[in-house]
Amino acid sequence: MRDKTMTAAEVAAQVADGMTVGIGGWGSRRKPMALVQALLDSPVRGLTVVSYGGPEVGMLCAAGKVAELVYGFVSLDTIPYDPNFQRARQSGQIAVRELDEGMLHCGLQAAAHRLPFLPIRAGLGSDVLRLNPGLKTIRSPYGGEELVAMPALELDVALIHLNRADRHGNGQYLGPDPYFDDLFCLAAKHRFLSCERIVPTAELIAGGPPQSLLTNRLMVDGVVEAPGGAGFTSCVPDYERDESAQRRYYEAAIS
Amino acid sequence: MSRADVCVTACADLFAGDGEVLASPMGPIPLLGAKLARATTEPDLLLSDGQAYLLGAEGVEGWLPYRKVFDVVAHGSRHVVMGANQIDRFGNQNISCIGEHARPARQLLGVRGAPGNTANHKTSYWVPRHSKRVFVSDVDVVSGVGYNNAAELRFHHVHRVVSNLGVFDFPAPEHRMRLLSVHPGVTVQEVLDNTGFDLDTSGTGLTREPTERELALIEQLDPQRSREKL
C-alpha cells in the first residue's frame, strides 16, 4: 500500500492560486491549523475557501489569501465574532457566498455524489437567495413543491485534521463529533489529512470503535503527522481549545 | 422573584405542548427555560449539551453531532429559540450583518442555520435587551424567515418572541407582531418606546409569575444565578 506521508509544506505546495479549498472542522473546533499555517507561509493567493468558519478564515483573510468565502457562519465559539473576518467583510476585501449551514452540507453532499445539485428547503424565503443570484430553485415533479437546487460545492483541495491516521489515509476521530471532514474529502480532487499521531493500522482498530474510522484510503491523498496540529482550536480528547491562545489571537486582531 | 425568573418561565412556556421534540435554546435564559419546561410540563423534550450529546434527566441519553442536527431540522421535530440582532414586525430575523451585505457596516455571525430552521420547524426568539436597534421595522438581512416571506413555506411557524420587557406573537391573518404580555413592572408604553414599529396592544396582558415550585426549580437549575446577568 502507498505511503502517503508528507509535510505540511508539501501540502501547501500543491495548492495553486485561485483554487477552491475546503477546510474541515467546525467553528473553533478541530481545524487543520498546521496545514492552514503552511498555506499562510506559502505564496498562494486568490483562494476560494469553503468552511464552517473558525479562526482559520480570519487568518487567511488577514494574510490576503482569500478572494471568495463560501460559509454559513464564522465564529470562534467562546468569542462570537472573528475580528479579522469582520475587517475583511467591512472593508469589502473578499467576495462571499453566504449560505444556510445546512445548504453548505447539502452542496458538499452533492459534490461527493457527483450530482449537479440536491434539493433542500433551507434558504427559501430568506435573503440567501437574494444575495446569491446564481442559486436557482426547482419544482418537484411529484406534486409541485418548490425547493432550492443547491449546487454541488466542488473542491480542488480538502484540508482536515483528525486524531489518528495510518500512513495510507485511514483516519480516525476520537472526539464526539466527526463534523463534516469525510464529506469535504469526498467533495475534493486533492485530499490532505493531518493528524495528532500516525499509527500502525492495527492501532487504529484497537484505539476506537469501527465507527470512529472516518476516512478510508480512497478518500485521502496525503497524510501529515502534526501533533498539536489543530491548536489553538479544540481536538478532543487529545486537547481542549487553548482559550488563552485564542484570546491572544483575538486581542492581536482587534488592535 | 426577579425579572430574569419571569423571563425563564416565559421561555419555558414557549415549549408548552411540544411533546417529544428537540428543544434547541440558544443563550442561558432560553436554556434554563427549556430545562424548566422539561422538569415541569414537558418531560419528553430532548435537550442537547450544545456539543454532540443528548442529555437526559440522568445524563447522556444519545448522540447528536452536527450532521444529525441537520437531519432533525429537515425532519421538523425541533423547536429552536434563537437570538436576534434585529427582528421586524413580521418576525424576520437578522444575525448576518448590519447594513449592506456587499459591504456591511458591521459583520455579525452569518445566517448560520436560521434559514433552514425557519423553513422547517417551530422557531422562537429571545432578546435580552429590548431596544429600537433590535426591534426594527425591516431587518437588513433576512436570516430567519418572517411571515411576509413565508408564503411558500408549508412548515414555517414563528411562534413567539420573548424579550426582557414582554412576550410577543404573530396572530393570523396579518401575522404582525403583537404585544401578548408585558412582564410585571413593565408598562405597555415602555415597550412601545423601545420598539421601532407599531405593535398591536389591544389584548395585552401581564406575563405570569413563576410558581413557588418553578422558582425552587430555577434556583436548583441555576444556583449561581447566572440568569441575572441578562
PDB file of C-alpha atoms in Angstrom, chain B residues 35-208:
ATOM      1  CA  LYS B  35     -34.823  22.749  31.347  1.00  0.00           C
ATOM      2  CA  LEU B  36     -37.632  24.149  33.475  1.00  0.00           C
ATOM      3  CA  ALA B  37     -40.232  23.062  30.909  1.00  0.00           C
ATOM      4  CA  ARG B  38     -38.794  19.555  30.938  1.00  0.00           C
ATOM      5  CA  ALA B  39     -38.823  19.472  34.724  1.00  0.00           C
ATOM      6  CA  THR B  40     -42.497  20.518  34.819  1.00  0.00           C
ATOM      7  CA  THR B  41     -44.981  20.234  31.952  1.00  0.00           C
ATOM      8  CA  GLU B  42     -42.873  18.882  29.055  1.00  0.00           C
ATOM      9  CA  PRO B  43     -40.967  15.858  30.378  1.00  0.00           C
ATOM     10  CA  ASP B  44     -40.476  14.364  26.910  1.00  0.00           C
ATOM     11  CA  LEU B  45     -38.420  17.256  25.482  1.00  0.00           C
ATOM     12  CA  LEU B  46     -34.978  16.334  24.166  1.00  0.00           C
ATOM     13  CA  LEU B  47     -32.053  18.584  25.059  1.00  0.00           C
ATOM     14  CA  SER B  48     -28.511  18.580  23.750  1.00  0.00           C
ATOM     15  CA  ASP B  49     -25.394  19.589  25.644  1.00  0.00           C
ATOM     16  CA  GLY B  50     -24.611  22.171  22.971  1.00  0.00           C
ATOM     17  CA  GLN B  51     -21.956  19.810  21.607  1.00  0.00           C
ATOM     18  CA  ALA B  52     -22.701  16.300  20.348  1.00  0.00           C
ATOM     19  CA  TYR B  53     -24.662  14.607  23.122  1.00  0.00           C
ATOM     20  CA  LEU B  54     -28.313  14.457  24.126  1.00  0.00           C
ATOM     21  CA  LEU B  55     -28.682  14.925  27.853  1.00  0.00           C
ATOM     22  CA  GLY B  56     -31.493  13.122  29.610  1.00  0.00           C
ATOM     23  CA  ALA B  57     -32.564  13.658  33.196  1.00  0.00           C
ATOM     24  CA  GLU B  58     -29.855  11.209  34.336  1.00  0.00           C
ATOM     25  CA  GLY B  59     -27.014  12.109  31.999  1.00  0.00           C
ATOM     26  CA  VAL B  60     -26.172  11.303  28.386  1.00  0.00           C
ATOM     27  CA  GLU B  61     -29.007   9.535  26.585  1.00  0.00           C
ATOM     28  CA  GLY B  62     -27.989   9.899  22.956  1.00  0.00           C
ATOM     29  CA  TRP B  63     -25.667  11.140  20.236  1.00  0.00           C
ATOM     30  CA  LEU B  64     -26.400  14.202  18.141  1.00  0.00           C
ATOM     31  CA  PRO B  65     -23.402  15.505  16.183  1.00  0.00           C
ATOM     32  CA  TYR B  66     -23.988  18.443  13.834  1.00  0.00           C
ATOM     33  CA  ARG B  67     -24.716  16.263  10.815  1.00  0.00           C
ATOM     34  CA  LYS B  68     -27.559  14.645  12.726  1.00  0.00           C
ATOM     35  CA  VAL B  69     -28.847  18.044  13.832  1.00  0.00           C
ATOM     36  CA  PHE B  70     -29.382  18.812  10.128  1.00  0.00           C
ATOM     37  CA  ASP B  71     -31.425  15.599   9.891  1.00  0.00           C
ATOM     38  CA  VAL B  72     -33.584  16.715  12.821  1.00  0.00           C
ATOM     39  CA  VAL B  73     -34.024  20.170  11.240  1.00  0.00           C
ATOM     40  CA  ALA B  74     -35.193  18.649   7.956  1.00  0.00           C
ATOM     41  CA  HIS B  75     -37.411  16.177   9.831  1.00  0.00           C
ATOM     42  CA  GLY B  76     -39.059  19.096  11.619  1.00  0.00           C
ATOM     43  CA  SER B  77     -39.141  17.597  15.120  1.00  0.00           C
ATOM     44  CA  ARG B  78     -37.436  20.576  16.701  1.00  0.00           C
ATOM     45  CA  HIS B  79     -38.211  23.914  18.345  1.00  0.00           C
ATOM     46  CA  VAL B  80     -35.353  26.380  18.259  1.00  0.00           C
ATOM     47  CA  VAL B  81     -35.081  29.567  20.317  1.00  0.00           C
ATOM     48  CA  MET B  82     -32.576  31.775  18.521  1.00  0.00           C
ATOM     49  CA  GLY B  83     -31.161  35.172  19.336  1.00  0.00           C
ATOM     50  CA  ALA B  84     -31.669  38.135  17.027  1.00  0.00           C
ATOM     51  CA  ASN B  85     -29.506  41.149  16.277  1.00  0.00           C
ATOM     52  CA  GLN B  86     -32.591  42.527  14.525  1.00  0.00           C
ATOM     53  CA  ILE B  87     -36.201  41.353  14.395  1.00  0.00           C
ATOM     54  CA  ASP B  88     -39.012  43.043  12.466  1.00  0.00           C
ATOM     55  CA  ARG B  89     -42.796  43.354  12.607  1.00  0.00           C
ATOM     56  CA  PHE B  90     -43.350  40.150  10.590  1.00  0.00           C
ATOM     57  CA  GLY B  91     -40.791  38.122  12.528  1.00  0.00           C
ATOM     58  CA  ASN B  92     -37.927  38.321  10.053  1.00  0.00           C
ATOM     59  CA  GLN B  93     -34.693  37.952  11.994  1.00  0.00           C
ATOM     60  CA  ASN B  94     -31.128  39.035  11.218  1.00  0.00           C
ATOM     61  CA  ILE B  95     -27.904  37.568  12.595  1.00  0.00           C
ATOM     62  CA  SER B  96     -25.867  38.080   9.402  1.00  0.00           C
ATOM     63  CA  CYS B  97     -24.698  41.680   9.275  1.00  0.00           C
ATOM     64  CA  ILE B  98     -25.808  45.292   9.747  1.00  0.00           C
ATOM     65  CA  GLY B  99     -26.006  47.476   6.651  1.00  0.00           C
ATOM     66  CA  GLU B 100     -25.496  46.465   3.029  1.00  0.00           C
ATOM     67  CA  HIS B 101     -24.475  42.838   2.750  1.00  0.00           C
ATOM     68  CA  ALA B 102     -21.947  43.605  -0.007  1.00  0.00           C
ATOM     69  CA  ARG B 103     -20.002  45.783   2.420  1.00  0.00           C
ATOM     70  CA  PRO B 104     -21.561  45.684   5.866  1.00  0.00           C
ATOM     71  CA  ALA B 105     -21.211  48.381   8.492  1.00  0.00           C
ATOM     72  CA  ARG B 106     -20.875  45.543  10.986  1.00  0.00           C
ATOM     73  CA  GLN B 107     -20.308  41.894  10.187  1.00  0.00           C
ATOM     74  CA  LEU B 108     -22.069  39.516  12.566  1.00  0.00           C
ATOM     75  CA  LEU B 109     -22.195  35.694  12.554  1.00  0.00           C
ATOM     76  CA  GLY B 110     -23.639  34.973   9.141  1.00  0.00           C
ATOM     77  CA  VAL B 111     -27.086  33.465   8.564  1.00  0.00           C
ATOM     78  CA  ARG B 112     -25.983  30.221  10.317  1.00  0.00           C
ATOM     79  CA  GLY B 113     -28.926  27.808  10.439  1.00  0.00           C
ATOM     80  CA  ALA B 114     -31.630  30.468  10.594  1.00  0.00           C
ATOM     81  CA  PRO B 115     -32.978  29.996   7.025  1.00  0.00           C
ATOM     82  CA  GLY B 116     -33.206  26.229   7.462  1.00  0.00           C
ATOM     83  CA  ASN B 117     -34.671  26.431  10.961  1.00  0.00           C
ATOM     84  CA  THR B 118     -37.454  28.805   9.988  1.00  0.00           C
ATOM     85  CA  ALA B 119     -38.224  26.882   6.773  1.00  0.00           C
ATOM     86  CA  ASN B 120     -38.529  23.581   8.606  1.00  0.00           C
ATOM     87  CA  HIS B 121     -39.811  23.858  12.149  1.00  0.00           C
ATOM     88  CA  LYS B 122     -41.149  25.917  15.019  1.00  0.00           C
ATOM     89  CA  THR B 123     -38.929  28.881  15.840  1.00  0.00           C
ATOM     90  CA  SER B 124     -38.984  31.389  18.701  1.00  0.00           C
ATOM     91  CA  TYR B 125     -36.642  34.230  19.616  1.00  0.00           C
ATOM     92  CA  TRP B 126     -35.092  35.587  22.787  1.00  0.00           C
ATOM     93  CA  VAL B 127     -33.938  39.213  23.026  1.00  0.00           C
ATOM     94  CA  PRO B 128     -32.209  40.062  26.313  1.00  0.00           C
ATOM     95  CA  ARG B 129     -32.098  43.832  25.712  1.00  0.00           C
ATOM     96  CA  HIS B 130     -35.243  45.128  24.067  1.00  0.00           C
ATOM     97  CA  SER B 131     -34.463  48.253  22.012  1.00  0.00           C
ATOM     98  CA  LYS B 132     -35.238  50.038  18.772  1.00  0.00           C
ATOM     99  CA  ARG B 133     -31.918  48.796  17.438  1.00  0.00           C
ATOM    100  CA  VAL B 134     -33.212  45.231  17.689  1.00  0.00           C
ATOM    101  CA  PHE B 135     -36.943  45.709  17.071  1.00  0.00           C
ATOM    102  CA  VAL B 136     -36.752  47.367  13.646  1.00  0.00           C
ATOM    103  CA  SER B 137     -39.463  47.823  11.028  1.00  0.00           C
ATOM    104  CA  ASP B 138     -37.393  45.914   8.441  1.00  0.00           C
ATOM    105  CA  VAL B 139     -34.284  43.823   9.046  1.00  0.00           C
ATOM    106  CA  ASP B 140     -31.154  44.450   6.964  1.00  0.00           C
ATOM    107  CA  VAL B 141     -30.690  40.775   6.061  1.00  0.00           C
ATOM    108  CA  VAL B 142     -33.465  38.169   6.305  1.00  0.00           C
ATOM    109  CA  SER B 143     -31.681  35.284   8.048  1.00  0.00           C
ATOM    110  CA  GLY B 144     -34.700  33.815   9.845  1.00  0.00           C
ATOM    111  CA  VAL B 145     -37.789  33.989   7.619  1.00  0.00           C
ATOM    112  CA  GLY B 146     -40.756  36.092   8.759  1.00  0.00           C
ATOM    113  CA  TYR B 147     -44.417  35.701   7.843  1.00  0.00           C
ATOM    114  CA  ASN B 148     -44.414  38.116   4.888  1.00  0.00           C
ATOM    115  CA  ASN B 149     -41.731  35.970   3.224  1.00  0.00           C
ATOM    116  CA  ALA B 150     -43.158  32.587   4.137  1.00  0.00           C
ATOM    117  CA  ALA B 151     -45.987  32.091   1.653  1.00  0.00           C
ATOM    118  CA  GLU B 152     -44.254  29.101   0.048  1.00  0.00           C
ATOM    119  CA  LEU B 153     -43.085  27.543   3.309  1.00  0.00           C
ATOM    120  CA  ARG B 154     -45.535  24.889   4.486  1.00  0.00           C
ATOM    121  CA  PHE B 155     -43.609  24.142   7.691  1.00  0.00           C
ATOM    122  CA  HIS B 156     -42.942  27.771   8.671  1.00  0.00           C
ATOM    123  CA  HIS B 157     -44.015  28.668  12.220  1.00  0.00           C
ATOM    124  CA  VAL B 158     -42.551  31.609  14.087  1.00  0.00           C
ATOM    125  CA  HIS B 159     -44.116  31.034  17.466  1.00  0.00           C
ATOM    126  CA  ARG B 160     -43.170  33.841  19.853  1.00  0.00           C
ATOM    127  CA  VAL B 161     -40.567  36.377  20.848  1.00  0.00           C
ATOM    128  CA  VAL B 162     -39.584  36.796  24.488  1.00  0.00           C
ATOM    129  CA  SER B 163     -37.638  39.895  25.493  1.00  0.00           C
ATOM    130  CA  ASN B 164     -36.646  41.343  28.837  1.00  0.00           C
ATOM    131  CA  LEU B 165     -39.791  43.511  28.597  1.00  0.00           C
ATOM    132  CA  GLY B 166     -42.525  41.217  27.318  1.00  0.00           C
ATOM    133  CA  VAL B 167     -43.837  38.370  25.190  1.00  0.00           C
ATOM    134  CA  PHE B 168     -44.845  38.810  21.533  1.00  0.00           C
ATOM    135  CA  ASP B 169     -46.639  36.693  18.970  1.00  0.00           C
ATOM    136  CA  PHE B 170     -47.839  36.925  15.363  1.00  0.00           C
ATOM    137  CA  PRO B 171     -51.593  36.282  15.217  1.00  0.00           C
ATOM    138  CA  ALA B 172     -53.287  35.343  11.929  1.00  0.00           C
ATOM    139  CA  PRO B 173     -54.323  36.568   9.458  1.00  0.00           C
ATOM    140  CA  GLU B 174     -51.874  39.503   9.103  1.00  0.00           C
ATOM    141  CA  HIS B 175     -49.163  37.918  11.287  1.00  0.00           C
ATOM    142  CA  ARG B 176     -47.934  41.280  12.509  1.00  0.00           C
ATOM    143  CA  MET B 177     -46.118  41.260  15.805  1.00  0.00           C
ATOM    144  CA  ARG B 178     -48.447  41.743  18.784  1.00  0.00           C
ATOM    145  CA  LEU B 179     -47.605  42.521  22.381  1.00  0.00           C
ATOM    146  CA  LEU B 180     -49.078  39.477  24.076  1.00  0.00           C
ATOM    147  CA  SER B 181     -47.996  40.438  27.593  1.00  0.00           C
ATOM    148  CA  VAL B 182     -45.723  42.773  29.493  1.00  0.00           C
ATOM    149  CA  HIS B 183     -43.623  41.418  32.330  1.00  0.00           C
ATOM    150  CA  PRO B 184     -44.592  42.507  35.859  1.00  0.00           C
ATOM    151  CA  GLY B 185     -43.226  46.019  36.457  1.00  0.00           C
ATOM    152  CA  VAL B 186     -43.084  46.910  32.745  1.00  0.00           C
ATOM    153  CA  THR B 187     -45.584  49.281  31.142  1.00  0.00           C
ATOM    154  CA  VAL B 188     -47.013  48.971  27.645  1.00  0.00           C
ATOM    155  CA  GLN B 189     -45.656  52.456  26.926  1.00  0.00           C
ATOM    156  CA  GLU B 190     -42.145  51.376  27.871  1.00  0.00           C
ATOM    157  CA  VAL B 191     -42.355  48.570  25.293  1.00  0.00           C
ATOM    158  CA  LEU B 192     -43.709  50.921  22.623  1.00  0.00           C
ATOM    159  CA  ASP B 193     -40.961  53.453  23.360  1.00  0.00           C
ATOM    160  CA  ASN B 194     -38.333  50.796  22.725  1.00  0.00           C
ATOM    161  CA  THR B 195     -39.847  49.242  19.599  1.00  0.00           C
ATOM    162  CA  GLY B 196     -39.164  50.610  16.121  1.00  0.00           C
ATOM    163  CA  PHE B 197     -42.639  49.838  14.717  1.00  0.00           C
ATOM    164  CA  ASP B 198     -46.302  49.774  15.712  1.00  0.00           C
ATOM    165  CA  LEU B 199     -47.427  46.940  17.934  1.00  0.00           C
ATOM    166  CA  ASP B 200     -50.980  45.706  18.430  1.00  0.00           C
ATOM    167  CA  THR B 201     -51.577  46.217  22.152  1.00  0.00           C
ATOM    168  CA  SER B 202     -55.359  45.712  22.199  1.00  0.00           C
ATOM    169  CA  GLY B 203     -55.274  42.440  24.125  1.00  0.00           C
ATOM    170  CA  THR B 204     -52.030  42.887  26.033  1.00  0.00           C
ATOM    171  CA  GLY B 205     -51.978  41.079  29.346  1.00  0.00           C
ATOM    172  CA  LEU B 206     -49.481  40.513  32.110  1.00  0.00           C
ATOM    173  CA  THR B 207     -46.800  37.808  31.840  1.00  0.00           C
ATOM    174  CA  ARG B 208     -47.499  35.205  34.501  1.00  0.00           C
TER     175      ARG B 208
END
